[in-house]
Amino acid sequence: MKPSNRSNQTMELTASRRTTQLPMSSTRQPMPSSLSLAAAHLGLVRSMRRIVFLLGVSCMLAHAVSAQRTVTDSPHIRVAHPESANPEQDCIRATGRHDLRFVGVAGFALDVPGVPDYQTRYWKINGVKVITGTSDVGDRGFNDAARNYARRYNAQLLKYLSTAQGPQCKDLTRRCSERLAAPMCSL
């Protein structure tokens, strides 16, 4: 019996060396109930919806403010009777004065009729002058005539810009961009 007793003692010593005792605490954290998890999830979803809604509203307002700032900060021109004016002749006179700005009409946002790539191609170089008295409300006949005038003027200016090439055109464009700060111009 002694040999088995001794082997048992050896096993107990080896086992006690290999095992580490972990402290056992009696404080257990309670598992949250499924009801409190659902309430927390609902609160998070509602707050995310509010954030997305507020972000969307702020983006729309920022766009409206920047569009309005473009209309109000642009120089204006007076065209008393756009239905009887000659926009082609006015454009020729303006280019003779090195004025290469397009003509725009005011509304909710600035519109440059007849120039679909104005924002991406021309706005920094050429600029725009807005017809005074145009808006998205008011005299519809005047607004329609002004829009038609601007479309014809811009078509003539695009034609001029496409034929003007070389250093002369670059010099005119540079001088025009320097004059963009002028608050009023007349045709």
PDB file of C-alpha atoms in Angstrom:
ATOM      1  CA  MET A   1       0.000   0.000   0.000  1.00  0.00           C
ATOM      2  CA  LYS A   2       2.819   2.255   0.457  1.00  0.00           C
ATOM      3  CA  PRO A   3       3.589   2.498  -3.245  1.00  0.00           C
ATOM      4  CA  SER A   4       0.065   3.550  -4.131  1.00  0.00           C
ATOM      5  CA  ASN A   5      -0.020   6.011  -1.268  1.00  0.00           C
ATOM      6  CA  ARG A   6       3.148   7.577  -2.480  1.00  0.00           C
ATOM      7  CA  SER A   7       1.936   7.864  -6.066  1.00  0.00           C
ATOM      8  CA  ASN A   8      -1.229   9.536  -4.843  1.00  0.00           C
ATOM      9  CA  GLN A   9       0.805  12.073  -2.924  1.00  0.00           C
ATOM     10  CA  THR A  10       2.970  12.772  -5.959  1.00  0.00           C
ATOM     11  CA  MET A  11      -0.089  13.303  -8.114  1.00  0.00           C
ATOM     12  CA  GLU A  12      -1.609  15.682  -5.600  1.00  0.00           C
ATOM     13  CA  LEU A  13       1.570  17.755  -5.402  1.00  0.00           C
ATOM     14  CA  THR A  14       1.860  17.931  -9.168  1.00  0.00           C
ATOM     15  CA  ALA A  15      -1.775  18.860  -9.543  1.00  0.00           C
ATOM     16  CA  SER A  16      -1.591  21.568  -6.901  1.00  0.00           C
ATOM     17  CA  ARG A  17       1.444  23.147  -8.604  1.00  0.00           C
ATOM     18  CA  ARG A  18      -0.230  23.266 -12.010  1.00  0.00           C
ATOM     19  CA  THR A  19      -3.532  24.693 -10.971  1.00  0.00           C
ATOM     20  CA  THR A  20      -3.855  28.276 -10.052  1.00  0.00           C
ATOM     21  CA  GLN A  21      -6.562  29.425  -7.834  1.00  0.00           C
ATOM     22  CA  LEU A  22      -8.709  32.167  -9.253  1.00  0.00           C
ATOM     23  CA  PRO A  23     -10.389  34.483  -6.837  1.00  0.00           C
ATOM     24  CA  MET A  24     -14.109  33.880  -6.861  1.00  0.00           C
ATOM     25  CA  SER A  25     -16.233  36.887  -6.204  1.00  0.00           C
ATOM     26  CA  SER A  26     -19.801  36.681  -5.247  1.00  0.00           C
ATOM     27  CA  THR A  27     -20.831  39.904  -7.031  1.00  0.00           C
ATOM     28  CA  ARG A  28     -22.397  38.964 -10.329  1.00  0.00           C
ATOM     29  CA  GLN A  29     -23.567  41.569 -12.774  1.00  0.00           C
ATOM     30  CA  PRO A  30     -27.156  41.057 -13.804  1.00  0.00           C
ATOM     31  CA  MET A  31     -27.854  40.359 -17.455  1.00  0.00           C
ATOM     32  CA  PRO A  32     -29.893  43.139 -19.033  1.00  0.00           C
ATOM     33  CA  SER A  33     -33.372  42.088 -19.890  1.00  0.00           C
ATOM     34  CA  SER A  34     -34.498  41.948 -23.485  1.00  0.00           C
ATOM     35  CA  LEU A  35     -36.944  44.761 -22.747  1.00  0.00           C
ATOM     36  CA  SER A  36     -34.181  47.159 -21.666  1.00  0.00           C
ATOM     37  CA  LEU A  37     -32.080  46.171 -24.710  1.00  0.00           C
ATOM     38  CA  ALA A  38     -35.023  46.894 -27.013  1.00  0.00           C
ATOM     39  CA  ALA A  39     -35.593  50.261 -25.335  1.00  0.00           C
ATOM     40  CA  ALA A  40     -31.925  51.178 -25.734  1.00  0.00           C
ATOM     41  CA  HIS A  41     -31.981  50.123 -29.398  1.00  0.00           C
ATOM     42  CA  LEU A  42     -35.150  52.144 -30.027  1.00  0.00           C
ATOM     43  CA  GLY A  43     -33.584  55.198 -28.401  1.00  0.00           C
ATOM     44  CA  LEU A  44     -30.499  54.841 -30.583  1.00  0.00           C
ATOM     45  CA  VAL A  45     -32.577  54.455 -33.742  1.00  0.00           C
ATOM     46  CA  ARG A  46     -34.663  57.523 -32.885  1.00  0.00           C
ATOM     47  CA  SER A  47     -31.594  59.622 -32.171  1.00  0.00           C
ATOM     48  CA  MET A  48     -29.959  58.493 -35.427  1.00  0.00           C
ATOM     49  CA  ARG A  49     -33.099  59.407 -37.352  1.00  0.00           C
ATOM     50  CA  ARG A  50     -33.053  62.855 -35.761  1.00  0.00           C
ATOM     51  CA  ILE A  51     -29.405  63.309 -36.640  1.00  0.00           C
ATOM     52  CA  VAL A  52     -29.966  62.262 -40.255  1.00  0.00           C
ATOM     53  CA  PHE A  53     -33.018  64.537 -40.505  1.00  0.00           C
ATOM     54  CA  LEU A  54     -31.148  67.526 -39.068  1.00  0.00           C
ATOM     55  CA  LEU A  55     -28.188  66.860 -41.348  1.00  0.00           C
ATOM     56  CA  GLY A  56     -30.465  66.768 -44.392  1.00  0.00           C
ATOM     57  CA  VAL A  57     -32.244  69.980 -43.429  1.00  0.00           C
ATOM     58  CA  SER A  58     -28.954  71.768 -42.800  1.00  0.00           C
ATOM     59  CA  CYS A  59     -27.614  70.671 -46.202  1.00  0.00           C
ATOM     60  CA  MET A  60     -30.730  71.991 -47.951  1.00  0.00           C
ATOM     61  CA  LEU A  61     -30.505  75.296 -46.110  1.00  0.00           C
ATOM     62  CA  ALA A  62     -26.797  75.631 -46.854  1.00  0.00           C
ATOM     63  CA  HIS A  63     -27.462  75.047 -50.555  1.00  0.00           C
ATOM     64  CA  ALA A  64     -30.253  77.637 -50.594  1.00  0.00           C
ATOM     65  CA  VAL A  65     -28.077  80.184 -48.802  1.00  0.00           C
ATOM     66  CA  SER A  66     -25.125  79.673 -51.154  1.00  0.00           C
ATOM     67  CA  ALA A  67     -27.379  79.868 -54.205  1.00  0.00           C
ATOM     68  CA  GLN A  68     -28.953  83.084 -52.931  1.00  0.00           C
ATOM     69  CA  ARG A  69     -25.549  84.538 -52.055  1.00  0.00           C
ATOM     70  CA  THR A  70     -24.460  83.932 -55.665  1.00  0.00           C
ATOM     71  CA  VAL A  71     -27.445  85.899 -56.977  1.00  0.00           C
ATOM     72  CA  THR A  72     -27.108  88.779 -54.533  1.00  0.00           C
ATOM     73  CA  ASP A  73     -23.314  89.037 -54.767  1.00  0.00           C
ATOM     74  CA  SER A  74     -23.225  89.088 -58.574  1.00  0.00           C
ATOM     75  CA  PRO A  75     -23.141  92.380 -60.451  1.00  0.00           C
ATOM     76  CA  HIS A  76     -26.427  93.453 -62.004  1.00  0.00           C
ATOM     77  CA  ILE A  77     -27.326  94.957 -65.367  1.00  0.00           C
ATOM     78  CA  ARG A  78     -30.414  96.906 -66.287  1.00  0.00           C
ATOM     79  CA  VAL A  79     -32.368  95.833 -69.334  1.00  0.00           C
ATOM     80  CA  ALA A  80     -35.500  97.971 -69.314  1.00  0.00           C
ATOM     81  CA  HIS A  81     -37.294  96.191 -72.162  1.00  0.00           C
ATOM     82  CA  PRO A  82     -35.699  92.778 -72.759  1.00  0.00           C
ATOM     83  CA  GLU A  83     -38.416  91.818 -75.252  1.00  0.00           C
ATOM     84  CA  SER A  84     -37.340  94.584 -77.664  1.00  0.00           C
ATOM     85  CA  ALA A  85     -33.597  94.673 -76.896  1.00  0.00           C
ATOM     86  CA  ASN A  86     -30.974  93.233 -79.224  1.00  0.00           C
ATOM     87  CA  PRO A  87     -28.853  90.842 -77.118  1.00  0.00           C
ATOM     88  CA  GLU A  88     -26.489  89.988 -79.975  1.00  0.00           C
ATOM     89  CA  GLN A  89     -25.527  93.669 -80.456  1.00  0.00           C
ATOM     90  CA  ASP A  90     -25.254  94.128 -76.673  1.00  0.00           C
ATOM     91  CA  CYS A  91     -22.888  91.145 -76.506  1.00  0.00           C
ATOM     92  CA  ILE A  92     -20.719  92.542 -79.318  1.00  0.00           C
ATOM     93  CA  ARG A  93     -20.461  95.888 -77.494  1.00  0.00           C
ATOM     94  CA  ALA A  94     -19.626  94.130 -74.203  1.00  0.00           C
ATOM     95  CA  THR A  95     -16.885  91.984 -75.742  1.00  0.00           C
ATOM     96  CA  GLY A  96     -15.503  95.154 -77.346  1.00  0.00           C
ATOM     97  CA  ARG A  97     -15.094  96.473 -73.771  1.00  0.00           C
ATOM     98  CA  HIS A  98     -13.496  93.132 -72.785  1.00  0.00           C
ATOM     99  CA  ASP A  99     -16.543  92.169 -70.730  1.00  0.00           C
ATOM    100  CA  LEU A 100     -16.803  88.386 -71.125  1.00  0.00           C
ATOM    101  CA  ARG A 101     -19.378  87.782 -68.397  1.00  0.00           C
ATOM    102  CA  PHE A 102     -22.481  85.766 -69.117  1.00  0.00           C
ATOM    103  CA  VAL A 103     -25.971  87.088 -68.431  1.00  0.00           C
ATOM    104  CA  GLY A 104     -28.022  85.367 -65.751  1.00  0.00           C
ATOM    105  CA  VAL A 105     -31.492  85.631 -64.292  1.00  0.00           C
ATOM    106  CA  ALA A 106     -32.381  85.476 -60.637  1.00  0.00           C
ATOM    107  CA  GLY A 107     -34.827  83.023 -59.174  1.00  0.00           C
ATOM    108  CA  PHE A 108     -34.608  80.615 -56.301  1.00  0.00           C
ATOM    109  CA  ALA A 109     -31.065  80.185 -57.550  1.00  0.00           C
ATOM    110  CA  LEU A 110     -28.970  81.800 -60.244  1.00  0.00           C
ATOM    111  CA  ASP A 111     -29.748  80.563 -63.749  1.00  0.00           C
ATOM    112  CA  VAL A 112     -27.519  81.150 -66.770  1.00  0.00           C
ATOM    113  CA  PRO A 113     -29.783  80.211 -69.717  1.00  0.00           C
ATOM    114  CA  GLY A 114     -28.177  78.497 -72.668  1.00  0.00           C
ATOM    115  CA  VAL A 115     -24.981  77.576 -70.782  1.00  0.00           C
ATOM    116  CA  PRO A 116     -25.481  74.117 -69.248  1.00  0.00           C
ATOM    117  CA  ASP A 117     -21.846  73.792 -68.141  1.00  0.00           C
ATOM    118  CA  TYR A 118     -21.590  77.285 -66.636  1.00  0.00           C
ATOM    119  CA  GLN A 119     -20.918  76.065 -63.068  1.00  0.00           C
ATOM    120  CA  THR A 120     -18.237  73.582 -64.069  1.00  0.00           C
ATOM    121  CA  ARG A 121     -16.526  75.495 -66.856  1.00  0.00           C
ATOM    122  CA  TYR A 122     -17.131  79.241 -66.877  1.00  0.00           C
ATOM    123  CA  TRP A 123     -18.120  80.606 -63.469  1.00  0.00           C
ATOM    124  CA  LYS A 124     -14.570  81.183 -62.180  1.00  0.00           C
ATOM    125  CA  ILE A 125     -13.157  82.586 -65.405  1.00  0.00           C
ATOM    126  CA  ASN A 126     -16.010  84.561 -66.958  1.00  0.00           C
ATOM    127  CA  GLY A 127     -18.474  85.268 -64.194  1.00  0.00           C
ATOM    128  CA  VAL A 128     -22.040  86.437 -64.577  1.00  0.00           C
ATOM    129  CA  LYS A 129     -24.091  89.609 -64.495  1.00  0.00           C
ATOM    130  CA  VAL A 130     -27.702  89.292 -63.404  1.00  0.00           C
ATOM    131  CA  ILE A 131     -30.575  91.143 -65.034  1.00  0.00           C
ATOM    132  CA  THR A 132     -32.069  93.481 -62.427  1.00  0.00           C
ATOM    133  CA  GLY A 133     -35.694  92.800 -61.604  1.00  0.00           C
ATOM    134  CA  THR A 134     -35.740  89.085 -62.396  1.00  0.00           C
ATOM    135  CA  SER A 135     -36.992  86.644 -59.785  1.00  0.00           C
ATOM    136  CA  ASP A 136     -38.998  83.471 -59.407  1.00  0.00           C
ATOM    137  CA  VAL A 137     -42.014  85.591 -58.441  1.00  0.00           C
ATOM    138  CA  GLY A 138     -43.273  88.810 -59.933  1.00  0.00           C
ATOM    139  CA  ASP A 139     -43.908  89.840 -63.508  1.00  0.00           C
ATOM    140  CA  ARG A 140     -43.898  86.595 -65.442  1.00  0.00           C
ATOM    141  CA  GLY A 141     -43.794  88.335 -68.834  1.00  0.00           C
ATOM    142  CA  PHE A 142     -40.689  90.317 -67.856  1.00  0.00           C
ATOM    143  CA  ASN A 143     -39.016  87.212 -66.415  1.00  0.00           C
ATOM    144  CA  ASP A 144     -39.701  85.187 -69.578  1.00  0.00           C
ATOM    145  CA  ALA A 145     -38.439  88.006 -71.830  1.00  0.00           C
ATOM    146  CA  ALA A 146     -35.324  88.410 -69.659  1.00  0.00           C
ATOM    147  CA  ARG A 147     -34.653  84.666 -69.787  1.00  0.00           C
ATOM    148  CA  ASN A 148     -34.944  84.711 -73.602  1.00  0.00           C
ATOM    149  CA  TYR A 149     -32.654  87.771 -73.762  1.00  0.00           C
ATOM    150  CA  ALA A 150     -30.071  86.015 -71.564  1.00  0.00           C
ATOM    151  CA  ARG A 151     -30.239  82.843 -73.675  1.00  0.00           C
ATOM    152  CA  ARG A 152     -29.565  84.781 -76.904  1.00  0.00           C
ATOM    153  CA  TYR A 153     -26.820  86.916 -75.300  1.00  0.00           C
ATOM    154  CA  ASN A 154     -25.092  83.836 -73.879  1.00  0.00           C
ATOM    155  CA  ALA A 155     -25.305  82.022 -77.231  1.00  0.00           C
ATOM    156  CA  GLN A 156     -23.548  84.980 -78.875  1.00  0.00           C
ATOM    157  CA  LEU A 157     -20.897  85.047 -76.119  1.00  0.00           C
ATOM    158  CA  LEU A 158     -20.282  81.300 -76.440  1.00  0.00           C
ATOM    159  CA  LYS A 159     -19.880  81.770 -80.189  1.00  0.00           C
ATOM    160  CA  TYR A 160     -17.370  84.575 -79.586  1.00  0.00           C
ATOM    161  CA  LEU A 161     -15.434  82.529 -77.015  1.00  0.00           C
ATOM    162  CA  SER A 162     -15.237  79.536 -79.345  1.00  0.00           C
ATOM    163  CA  THR A 163     -13.766  81.652 -82.177  1.00  0.00           C
ATOM    164  CA  ALA A 164     -11.363  83.684 -80.018  1.00  0.00           C
ATOM    165  CA  GLN A 165      -8.181  81.644 -79.670  1.00  0.00           C
ATOM    166  CA  GLY A 166      -4.604  82.070 -78.584  1.00  0.00           C
ATOM    167  CA  PRO A 167      -2.982  84.629 -76.297  1.00  0.00           C
ATOM    168  CA  GLN A 168      -5.476  87.377 -77.215  1.00  0.00           C
ATOM    169  CA  CYS A 169      -8.366  85.370 -75.745  1.00  0.00           C
ATOM    170  CA  LYS A 170      -6.350  84.453 -72.643  1.00  0.00           C
ATOM    171  CA  ASP A 171      -5.509  88.124 -72.111  1.00  0.00           C
ATOM    172  CA  LEU A 172      -9.163  89.103 -72.494  1.00  0.00           C
ATOM    173  CA  THR A 173     -10.204  86.383 -70.050  1.00  0.00           C
ATOM    174  CA  ARG A 174      -7.638  87.575 -67.511  1.00  0.00           C
ATOM    175  CA  ARG A 175      -8.778  91.209 -67.802  1.00  0.00           C
ATOM    176  CA  CYS A 176     -12.402  90.116 -67.567  1.00  0.00           C
ATOM    177  CA  SER A 177     -11.775  88.139 -64.395  1.00  0.00           C
ATOM    178  CA  GLU A 178     -10.107  91.217 -62.888  1.00  0.00           C
ATOM    179  CA  ARG A 179     -13.228  93.231 -63.624  1.00  0.00           C
ATOM    180  CA  LEU A 180     -15.596  90.733 -61.987  1.00  0.00           C
ATOM    181  CA  ALA A 181     -15.558  92.778 -58.796  1.00  0.00           C
ATOM    182  CA  ALA A 182     -17.394  95.657 -60.506  1.00  0.00           C
ATOM    183  CA  PRO A 183     -20.779  96.089 -58.766  1.00  0.00           C
ATOM    184  CA  MET A 184     -22.757  97.488 -61.718  1.00  0.00           C
ATOM    185  CA  CYS A 185     -22.298  97.527 -65.411  1.00  0.00           C
ATOM    186  CA  SER A 186     -24.482  98.835 -68.198  1.00  0.00           C
ATOM    187  CA  LEU A 187     -24.981  97.646 -71.687  1.00  0.00           C
TER     188      LEU A 187
END
